[in-house]
Coordinates of C-alpha atoms and ligand atoms in Angstrom, one line a residue:
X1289 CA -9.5 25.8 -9.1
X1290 CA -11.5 25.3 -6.2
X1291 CA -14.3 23.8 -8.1
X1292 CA -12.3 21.3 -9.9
X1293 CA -13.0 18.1 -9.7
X1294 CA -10.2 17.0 -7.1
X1295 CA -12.2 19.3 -4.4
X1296 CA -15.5 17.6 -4.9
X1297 CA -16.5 15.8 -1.7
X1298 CA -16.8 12.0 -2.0
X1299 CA -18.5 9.2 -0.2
X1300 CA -16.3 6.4 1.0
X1301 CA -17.7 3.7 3.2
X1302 CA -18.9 5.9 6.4
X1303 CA -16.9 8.5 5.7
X1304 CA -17.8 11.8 3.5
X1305 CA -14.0 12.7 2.2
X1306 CA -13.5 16.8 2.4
X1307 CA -11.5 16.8 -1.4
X1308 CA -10.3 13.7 -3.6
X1309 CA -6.7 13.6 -3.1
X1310 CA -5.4 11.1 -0.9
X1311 CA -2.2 10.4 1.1
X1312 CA -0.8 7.0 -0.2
X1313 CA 0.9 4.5 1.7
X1314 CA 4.5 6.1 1.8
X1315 CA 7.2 3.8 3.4
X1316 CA 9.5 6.4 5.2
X1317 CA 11.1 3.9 7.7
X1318 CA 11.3 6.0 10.5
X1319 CA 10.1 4.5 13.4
X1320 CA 11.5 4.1 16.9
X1321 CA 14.2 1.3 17.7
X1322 CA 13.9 -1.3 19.2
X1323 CA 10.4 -2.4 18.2
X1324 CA 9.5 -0.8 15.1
X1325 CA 7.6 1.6 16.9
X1326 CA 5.1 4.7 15.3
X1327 CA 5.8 7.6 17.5
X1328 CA 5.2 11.7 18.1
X1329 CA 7.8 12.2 15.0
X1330 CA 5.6 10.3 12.4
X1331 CA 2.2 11.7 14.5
X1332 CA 3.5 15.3 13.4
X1333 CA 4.4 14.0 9.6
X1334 CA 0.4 12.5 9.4
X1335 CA -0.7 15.3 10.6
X1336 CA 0.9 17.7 8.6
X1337 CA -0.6 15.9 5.6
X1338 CA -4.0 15.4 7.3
X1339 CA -5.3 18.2 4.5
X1340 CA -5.9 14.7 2.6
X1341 CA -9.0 13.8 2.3
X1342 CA -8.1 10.5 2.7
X1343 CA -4.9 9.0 3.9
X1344 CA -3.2 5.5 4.2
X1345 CA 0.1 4.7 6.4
X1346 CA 3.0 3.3 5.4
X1347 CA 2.9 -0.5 5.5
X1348 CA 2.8 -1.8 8.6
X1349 CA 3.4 -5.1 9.5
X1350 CA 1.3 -7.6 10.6
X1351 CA 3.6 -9.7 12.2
X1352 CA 7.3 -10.1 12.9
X1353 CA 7.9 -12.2 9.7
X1354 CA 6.2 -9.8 7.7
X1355 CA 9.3 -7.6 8.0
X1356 CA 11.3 -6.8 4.8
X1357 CA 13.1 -3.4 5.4
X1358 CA 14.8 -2.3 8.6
X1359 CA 12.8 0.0 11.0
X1360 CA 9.5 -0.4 9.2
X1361 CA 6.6 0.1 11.7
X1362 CA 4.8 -2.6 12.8
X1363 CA 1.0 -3.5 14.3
X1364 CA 1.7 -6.4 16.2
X1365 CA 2.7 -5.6 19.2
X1366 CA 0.9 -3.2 22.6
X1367 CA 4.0 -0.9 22.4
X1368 CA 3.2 -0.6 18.5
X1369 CA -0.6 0.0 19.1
X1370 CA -0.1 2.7 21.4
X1371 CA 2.7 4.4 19.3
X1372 CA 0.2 4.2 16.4
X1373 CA -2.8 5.6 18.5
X1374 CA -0.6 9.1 18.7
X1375 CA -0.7 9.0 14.8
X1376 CA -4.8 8.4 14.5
X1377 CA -5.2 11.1 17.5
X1378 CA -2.8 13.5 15.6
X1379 CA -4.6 13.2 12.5
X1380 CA -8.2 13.1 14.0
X1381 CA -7.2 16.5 15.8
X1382 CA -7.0 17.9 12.1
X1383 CA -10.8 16.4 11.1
X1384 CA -8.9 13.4 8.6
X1385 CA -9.5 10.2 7.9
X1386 CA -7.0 7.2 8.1
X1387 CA -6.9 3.8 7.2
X1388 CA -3.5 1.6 8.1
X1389 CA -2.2 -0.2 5.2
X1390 CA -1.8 -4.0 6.7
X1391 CA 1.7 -5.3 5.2
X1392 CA 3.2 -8.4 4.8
X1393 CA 6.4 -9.0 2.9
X1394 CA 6.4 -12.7 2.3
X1395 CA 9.6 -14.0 0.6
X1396 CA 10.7 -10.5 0.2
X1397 CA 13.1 -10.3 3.5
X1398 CA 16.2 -11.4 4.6
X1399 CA 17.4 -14.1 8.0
X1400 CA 18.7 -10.7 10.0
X1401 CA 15.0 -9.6 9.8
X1402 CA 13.3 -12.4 10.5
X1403 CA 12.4 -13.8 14.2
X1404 CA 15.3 -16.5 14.9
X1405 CA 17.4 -15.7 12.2
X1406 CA 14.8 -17.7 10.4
X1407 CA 14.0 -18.0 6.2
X1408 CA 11.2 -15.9 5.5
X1409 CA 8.0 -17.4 4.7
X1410 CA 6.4 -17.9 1.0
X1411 CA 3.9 -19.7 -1.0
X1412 CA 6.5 -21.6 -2.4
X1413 CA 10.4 -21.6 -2.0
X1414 CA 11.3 -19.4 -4.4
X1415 CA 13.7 -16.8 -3.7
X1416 CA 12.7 -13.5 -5.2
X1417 CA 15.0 -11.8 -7.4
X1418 CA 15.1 -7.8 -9.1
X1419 CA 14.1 -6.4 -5.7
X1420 CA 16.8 -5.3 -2.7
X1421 CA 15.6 -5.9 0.9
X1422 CA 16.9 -3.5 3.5
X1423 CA 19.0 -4.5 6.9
X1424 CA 20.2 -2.7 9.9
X1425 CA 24.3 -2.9 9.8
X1426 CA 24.0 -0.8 13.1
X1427 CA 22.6 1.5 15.4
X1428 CA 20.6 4.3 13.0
X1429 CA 22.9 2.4 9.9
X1430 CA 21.7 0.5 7.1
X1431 CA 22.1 -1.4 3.3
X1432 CA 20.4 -2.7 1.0
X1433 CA 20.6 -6.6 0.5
X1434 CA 19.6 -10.0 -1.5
X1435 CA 16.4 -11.4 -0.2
X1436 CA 17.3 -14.7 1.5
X1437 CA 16.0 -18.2 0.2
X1438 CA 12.8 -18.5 1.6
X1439 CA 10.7 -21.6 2.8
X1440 CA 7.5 -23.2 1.9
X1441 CA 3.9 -22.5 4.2
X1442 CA 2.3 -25.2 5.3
X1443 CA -1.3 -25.4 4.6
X1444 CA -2.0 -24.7 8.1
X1445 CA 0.5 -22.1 8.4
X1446 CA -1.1 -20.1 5.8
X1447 CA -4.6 -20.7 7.4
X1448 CA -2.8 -19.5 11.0
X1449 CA -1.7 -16.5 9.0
X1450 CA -5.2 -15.5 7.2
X1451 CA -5.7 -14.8 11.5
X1452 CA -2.7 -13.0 11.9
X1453 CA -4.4 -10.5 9.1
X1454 CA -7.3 -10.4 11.2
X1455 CA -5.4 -9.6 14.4
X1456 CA -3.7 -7.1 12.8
X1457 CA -7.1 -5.6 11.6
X1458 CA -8.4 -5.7 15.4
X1459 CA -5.1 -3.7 16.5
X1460 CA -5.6 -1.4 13.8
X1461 CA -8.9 -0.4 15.4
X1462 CA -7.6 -0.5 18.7
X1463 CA -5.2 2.2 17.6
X1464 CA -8.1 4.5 16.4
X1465 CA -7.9 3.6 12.9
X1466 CA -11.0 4.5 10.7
X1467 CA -9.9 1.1 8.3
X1468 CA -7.7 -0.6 7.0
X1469 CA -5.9 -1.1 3.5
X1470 CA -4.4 -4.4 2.4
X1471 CA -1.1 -4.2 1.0
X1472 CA -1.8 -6.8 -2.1
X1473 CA 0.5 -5.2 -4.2
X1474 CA 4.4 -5.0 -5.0
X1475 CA 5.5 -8.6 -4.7
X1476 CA 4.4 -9.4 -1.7
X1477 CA 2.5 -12.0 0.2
X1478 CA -0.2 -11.7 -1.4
X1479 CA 0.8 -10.7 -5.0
X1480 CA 3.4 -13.6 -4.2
X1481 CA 0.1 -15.9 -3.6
X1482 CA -1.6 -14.2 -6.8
X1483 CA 1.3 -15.0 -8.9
X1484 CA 1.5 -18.2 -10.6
X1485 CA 5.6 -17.4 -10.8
X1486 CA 6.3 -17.2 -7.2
X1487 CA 3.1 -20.0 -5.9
X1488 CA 3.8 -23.4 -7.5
X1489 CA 1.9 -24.9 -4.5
X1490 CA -0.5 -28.2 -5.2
X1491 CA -2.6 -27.1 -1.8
X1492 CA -5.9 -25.2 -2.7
X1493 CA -3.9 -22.0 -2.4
X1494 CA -2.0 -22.9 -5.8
X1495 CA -2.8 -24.4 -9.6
X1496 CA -5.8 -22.6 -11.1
X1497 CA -6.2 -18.8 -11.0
X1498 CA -9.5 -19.5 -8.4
X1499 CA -7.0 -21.1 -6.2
X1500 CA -3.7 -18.6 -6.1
X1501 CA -7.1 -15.9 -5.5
X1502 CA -8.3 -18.0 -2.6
X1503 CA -5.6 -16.4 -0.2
X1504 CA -6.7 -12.9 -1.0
X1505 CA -9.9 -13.9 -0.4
X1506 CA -9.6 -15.3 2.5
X1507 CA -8.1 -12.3 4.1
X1508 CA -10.1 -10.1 3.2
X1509 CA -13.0 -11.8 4.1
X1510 CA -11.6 -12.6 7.4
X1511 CA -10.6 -8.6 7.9
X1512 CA -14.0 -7.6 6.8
X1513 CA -15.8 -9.5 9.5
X1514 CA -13.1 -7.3 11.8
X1515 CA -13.4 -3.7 10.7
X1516 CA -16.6 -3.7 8.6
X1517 CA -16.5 -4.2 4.5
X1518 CA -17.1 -0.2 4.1
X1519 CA -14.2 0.5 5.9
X1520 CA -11.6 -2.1 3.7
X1521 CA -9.8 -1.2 0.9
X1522 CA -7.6 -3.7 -0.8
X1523 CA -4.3 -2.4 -3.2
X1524 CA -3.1 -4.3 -6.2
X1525 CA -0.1 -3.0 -8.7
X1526 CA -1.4 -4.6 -12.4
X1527 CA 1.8 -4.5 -14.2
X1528 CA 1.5 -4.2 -18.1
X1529 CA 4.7 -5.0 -19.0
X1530 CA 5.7 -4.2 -23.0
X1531 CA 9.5 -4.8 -22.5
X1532 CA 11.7 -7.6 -20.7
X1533 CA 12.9 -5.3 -18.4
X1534 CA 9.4 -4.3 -17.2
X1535 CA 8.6 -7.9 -16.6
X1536 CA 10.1 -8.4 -13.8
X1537 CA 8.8 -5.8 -11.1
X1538 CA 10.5 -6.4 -7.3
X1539 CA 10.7 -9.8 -8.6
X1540 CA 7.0 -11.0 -9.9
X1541 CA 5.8 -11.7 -13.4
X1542 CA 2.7 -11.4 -14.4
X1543 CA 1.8 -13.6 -17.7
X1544 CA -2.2 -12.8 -18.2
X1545 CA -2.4 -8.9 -15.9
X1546 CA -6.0 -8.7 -17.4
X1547 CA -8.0 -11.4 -16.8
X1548 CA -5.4 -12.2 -13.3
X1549 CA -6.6 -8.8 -12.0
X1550 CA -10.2 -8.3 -13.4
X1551 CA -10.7 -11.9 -11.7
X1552 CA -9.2 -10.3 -8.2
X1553 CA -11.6 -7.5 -8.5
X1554 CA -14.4 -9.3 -9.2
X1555 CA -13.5 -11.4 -5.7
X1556 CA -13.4 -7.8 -4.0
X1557 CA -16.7 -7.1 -5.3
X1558 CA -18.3 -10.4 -4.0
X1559 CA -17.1 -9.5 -0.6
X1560 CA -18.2 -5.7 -1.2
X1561 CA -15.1 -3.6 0.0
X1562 CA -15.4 0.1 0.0
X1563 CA -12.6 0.7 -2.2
X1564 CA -10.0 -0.2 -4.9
X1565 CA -6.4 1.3 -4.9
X1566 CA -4.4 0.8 -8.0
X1567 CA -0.8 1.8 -7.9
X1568 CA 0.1 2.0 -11.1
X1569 CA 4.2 1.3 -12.4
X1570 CA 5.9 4.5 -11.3
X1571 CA 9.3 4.6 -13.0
X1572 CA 10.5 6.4 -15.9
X1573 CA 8.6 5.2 -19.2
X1574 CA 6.6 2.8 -16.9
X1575 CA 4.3 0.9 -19.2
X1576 CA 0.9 2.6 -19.0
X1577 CA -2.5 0.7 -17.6
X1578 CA -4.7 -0.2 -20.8
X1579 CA -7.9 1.9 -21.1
X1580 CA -10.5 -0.7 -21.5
X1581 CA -8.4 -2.5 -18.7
X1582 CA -9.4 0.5 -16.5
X1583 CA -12.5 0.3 -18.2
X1584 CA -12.9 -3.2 -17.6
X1585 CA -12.9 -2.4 -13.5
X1586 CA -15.1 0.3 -13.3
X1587 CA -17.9 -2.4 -14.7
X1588 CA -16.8 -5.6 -12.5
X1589 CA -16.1 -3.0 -9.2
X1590 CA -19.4 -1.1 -7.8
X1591 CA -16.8 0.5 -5.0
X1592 CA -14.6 3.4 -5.0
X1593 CA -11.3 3.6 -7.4
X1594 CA -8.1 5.2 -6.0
X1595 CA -5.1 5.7 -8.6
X1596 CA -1.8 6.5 -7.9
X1597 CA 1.7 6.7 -9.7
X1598 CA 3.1 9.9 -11.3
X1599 CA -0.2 12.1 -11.0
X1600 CA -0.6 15.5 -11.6
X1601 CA -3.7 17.5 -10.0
X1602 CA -4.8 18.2 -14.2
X1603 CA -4.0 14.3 -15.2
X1604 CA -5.8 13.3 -11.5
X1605 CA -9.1 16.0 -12.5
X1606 CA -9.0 14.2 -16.3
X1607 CA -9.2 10.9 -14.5
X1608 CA -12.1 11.8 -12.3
X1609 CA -14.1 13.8 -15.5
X1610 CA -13.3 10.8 -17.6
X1611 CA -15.0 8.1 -14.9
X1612 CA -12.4 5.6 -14.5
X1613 CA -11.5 7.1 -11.0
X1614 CA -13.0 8.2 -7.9
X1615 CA -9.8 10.0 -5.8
X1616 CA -6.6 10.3 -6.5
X1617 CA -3.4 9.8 -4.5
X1618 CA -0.1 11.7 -4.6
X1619 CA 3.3 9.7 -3.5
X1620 CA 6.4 11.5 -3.9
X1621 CA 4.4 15.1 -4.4
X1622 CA 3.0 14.7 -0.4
X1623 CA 6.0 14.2 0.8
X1624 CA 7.4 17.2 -0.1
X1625 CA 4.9 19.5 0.2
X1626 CA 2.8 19.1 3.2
X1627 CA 0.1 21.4 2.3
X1628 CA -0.2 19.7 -1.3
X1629 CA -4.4 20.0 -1.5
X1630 CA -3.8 23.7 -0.8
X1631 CA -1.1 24.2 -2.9
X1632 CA -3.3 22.5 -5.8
X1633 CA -6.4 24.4 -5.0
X1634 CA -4.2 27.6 -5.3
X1635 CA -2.0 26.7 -8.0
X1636 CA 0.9 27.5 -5.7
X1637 CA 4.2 26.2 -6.9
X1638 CA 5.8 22.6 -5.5
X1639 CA 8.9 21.7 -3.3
X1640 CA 11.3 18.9 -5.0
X1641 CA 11.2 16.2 -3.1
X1642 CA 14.9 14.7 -1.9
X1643 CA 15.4 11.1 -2.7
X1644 CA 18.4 10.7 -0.4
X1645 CA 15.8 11.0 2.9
X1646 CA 12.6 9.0 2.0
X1647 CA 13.9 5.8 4.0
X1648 CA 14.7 6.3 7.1
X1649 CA 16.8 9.1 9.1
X1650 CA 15.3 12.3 11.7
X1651 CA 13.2 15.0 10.9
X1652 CA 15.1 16.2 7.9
X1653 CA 13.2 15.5 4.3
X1654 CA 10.5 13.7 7.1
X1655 CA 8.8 16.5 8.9
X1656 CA 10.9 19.6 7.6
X1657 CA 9.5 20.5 4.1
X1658 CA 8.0 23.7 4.3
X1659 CA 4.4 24.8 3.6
X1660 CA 3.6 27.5 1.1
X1661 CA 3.9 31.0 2.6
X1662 CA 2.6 34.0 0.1
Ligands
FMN2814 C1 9.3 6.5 -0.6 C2 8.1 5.6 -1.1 C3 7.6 4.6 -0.2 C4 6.5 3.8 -0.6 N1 6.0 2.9 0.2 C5 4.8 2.2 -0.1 C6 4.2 1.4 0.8 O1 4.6 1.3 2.0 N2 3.1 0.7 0.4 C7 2.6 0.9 -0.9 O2 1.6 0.2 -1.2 N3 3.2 1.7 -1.8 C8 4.3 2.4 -1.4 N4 4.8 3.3 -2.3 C9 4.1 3.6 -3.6 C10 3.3 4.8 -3.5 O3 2.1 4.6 -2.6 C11 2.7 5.4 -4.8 O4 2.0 4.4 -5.5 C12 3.9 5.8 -5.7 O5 4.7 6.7 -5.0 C13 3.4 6.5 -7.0 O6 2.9 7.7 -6.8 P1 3.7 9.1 -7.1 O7 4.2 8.9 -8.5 O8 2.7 10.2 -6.9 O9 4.9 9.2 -6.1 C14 5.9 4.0 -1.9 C15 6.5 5.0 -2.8 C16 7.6 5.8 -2.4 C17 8.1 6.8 -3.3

């Protein structure tokens, strides 16, 4: 097993990658109050996992609007930097590498998140529906809620905010990250900006394809001039959808996924980013990605390409034999087993992971799961 294909090294950017399995950005809404602060708690959960080869946080927001969930970490403030600088050391401590996945919920929040009690900000005023936000009731207490109307950006506003990605990226390295990941995935900002459903704007961030792209690229190039295009990622979620119901994922549609997202990639390529992360629908009988979709990447992207969503190691070693990807990332699998790449490389059985702890809480179903003894 240790020859398999997950345990080859890999080149990404800078940085050679000991195996091919990465950490995925795993919300776990755990950090300290007030503040939205990363602290020694979520330190010991990286580094537990820092067996990765690569690894992503959590989102993290960019800014206090780009809240959507209680007690989300964010990357915005010099309390939040520091807590975040435990994490990077933690993890450094262990020889990994990781990149902070730069988040920004968009329409996807509610008033009692937002700074003033405000309407969150969107391309367009459209409220998003399908998808549950999540606010604080009280101390440690919490439910899940409607997404509140949101407003329009102004033009300028969304040029103020392609800085605000920038800043975030320049904090990110001040905490010791080794990159950064854009969260363009999911329903929010960005997707909500990629989206002709959610961005009926008549500025030159809405209309044509070129324009609802223009935000994404704007970003990135404007993080890439930050951290370095080798150490930039960017994360999309393609949704295929074959029945009604999958149409509407937390609240987007996507008419045309193919040319929408082969045209996004091809943007990503221009700018020259080190890697691609698709998260692919991760439900029970989730519509699959098309093969000559996949395909269809590999030839317009030069970079690396990370999959996630319901992977096993033998699926994740097809994928890498086959071409279409380059490392593969394990969600719900990491956080229960802490020592995943050594359980794979063993063939050492898996801990379940508990639903009823992945958002928020202590230690328990956080830092608790056990590693494999023999
Ligand atoms: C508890 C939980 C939190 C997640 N949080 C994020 C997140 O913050 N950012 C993101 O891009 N994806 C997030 N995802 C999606 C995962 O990164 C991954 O794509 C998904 O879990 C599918 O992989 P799996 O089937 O191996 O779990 C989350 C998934 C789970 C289960």
């Amino acid at each position: 097993m240790q020859q398999s294909a997950l345990f080859k090294t890999a080149q990404l950017g800078p940085y050679t990658l000991k195996n091919r399995i990465v950490l995925p950005p795993l919300t776990r809404s755990r950090s300290s109050q007030p503040g939205n602060i990363a602290n020694d708690l979520m330190a010991t959960y990286y580094q537990q996992r820092s067996g990765a080869g690569f690894m992503v946080t959590e989102g993290t927001q960019i800014e206090p609007r780009g809240q959507g969930y209680a007690w989300t970490p964010g990357i915005h403030s010099a309390q939040q930097i520091a807590g975040w600088r435990k994490v990077t050391e933690a993890v450094h401590a262990e020889g990994g590498v990781i990149f902070a996945q730069l988040w920004h919920v968009g329409r996807v929040s509610h008033t009692s998140l937002q700074p003033g009690g405000q309407a969150p900000v969107a391309p367009s005023a459209i409220r998003a529906d399908s998808v549950k936000v999540f606010i604080e009731t009280g101390p440690g207490a919490g439910a899940l809620a409607e997404p509140s109307m949101p407003r329009e950006l102004t033009t300028a506003e969304v040029k103020e905010l392609v800085q605000l990605y920038a800043q975030a990226a320049r904090n990110a390295l001040e905490a010791g990250f080794d990159g950064v990941e854009l969260h363009c995935a999911n329903g929010y900002l960005v997707n909500q900006f990629i989206s002709a459903h959610s961005n009926r704007r008549s500025d030159e961030y809405g209309g044509s394809l070129h324009n609802r792209l223009r935000f994404l690229r704007e970003i990135t190039e404007a993080v890439a001039e930050v951290v370095g295009k080798e150490r930039l990622g960017v994360r999309f979620a393609p949704l295929f959808a074959t029945t009604d119901e999958d149409r509407v994922y937390l609240g987007l549609v996507e008419e045309d996924p193919h040319r929408t997202y082969v045209e996004a990639v091809k943007v990503l390529e221009q700018i020259g980013i080190a890697y691609l992360s698709l998260a692919e629908a991760d439900w029970d009988n989730a519509p699959e990605l098309p093969e000559n979709f996949r395909q269809d990447v590999r030839k317009v992207f030069s970079g690396r390409i990370l999959y996630a969503g319901k992977y096993t190691a033998e699926r994740g070693e097809r994928a890498i034999e086959a071409g279409w990807g380059d490392l593969i990332a394990f969600g719900r699998p990491f956080i229960a087993n802490p020592d995943l790449p050594e359980r794979i490389a063993n063939g050492w059985p898996l801990n379940p992971v508990d639903p009823h702890t992945m958002y928020g809480g202590t230690e328990q179903g956080y830092t608790d799961y056990p590693a494999y003894r023999a």
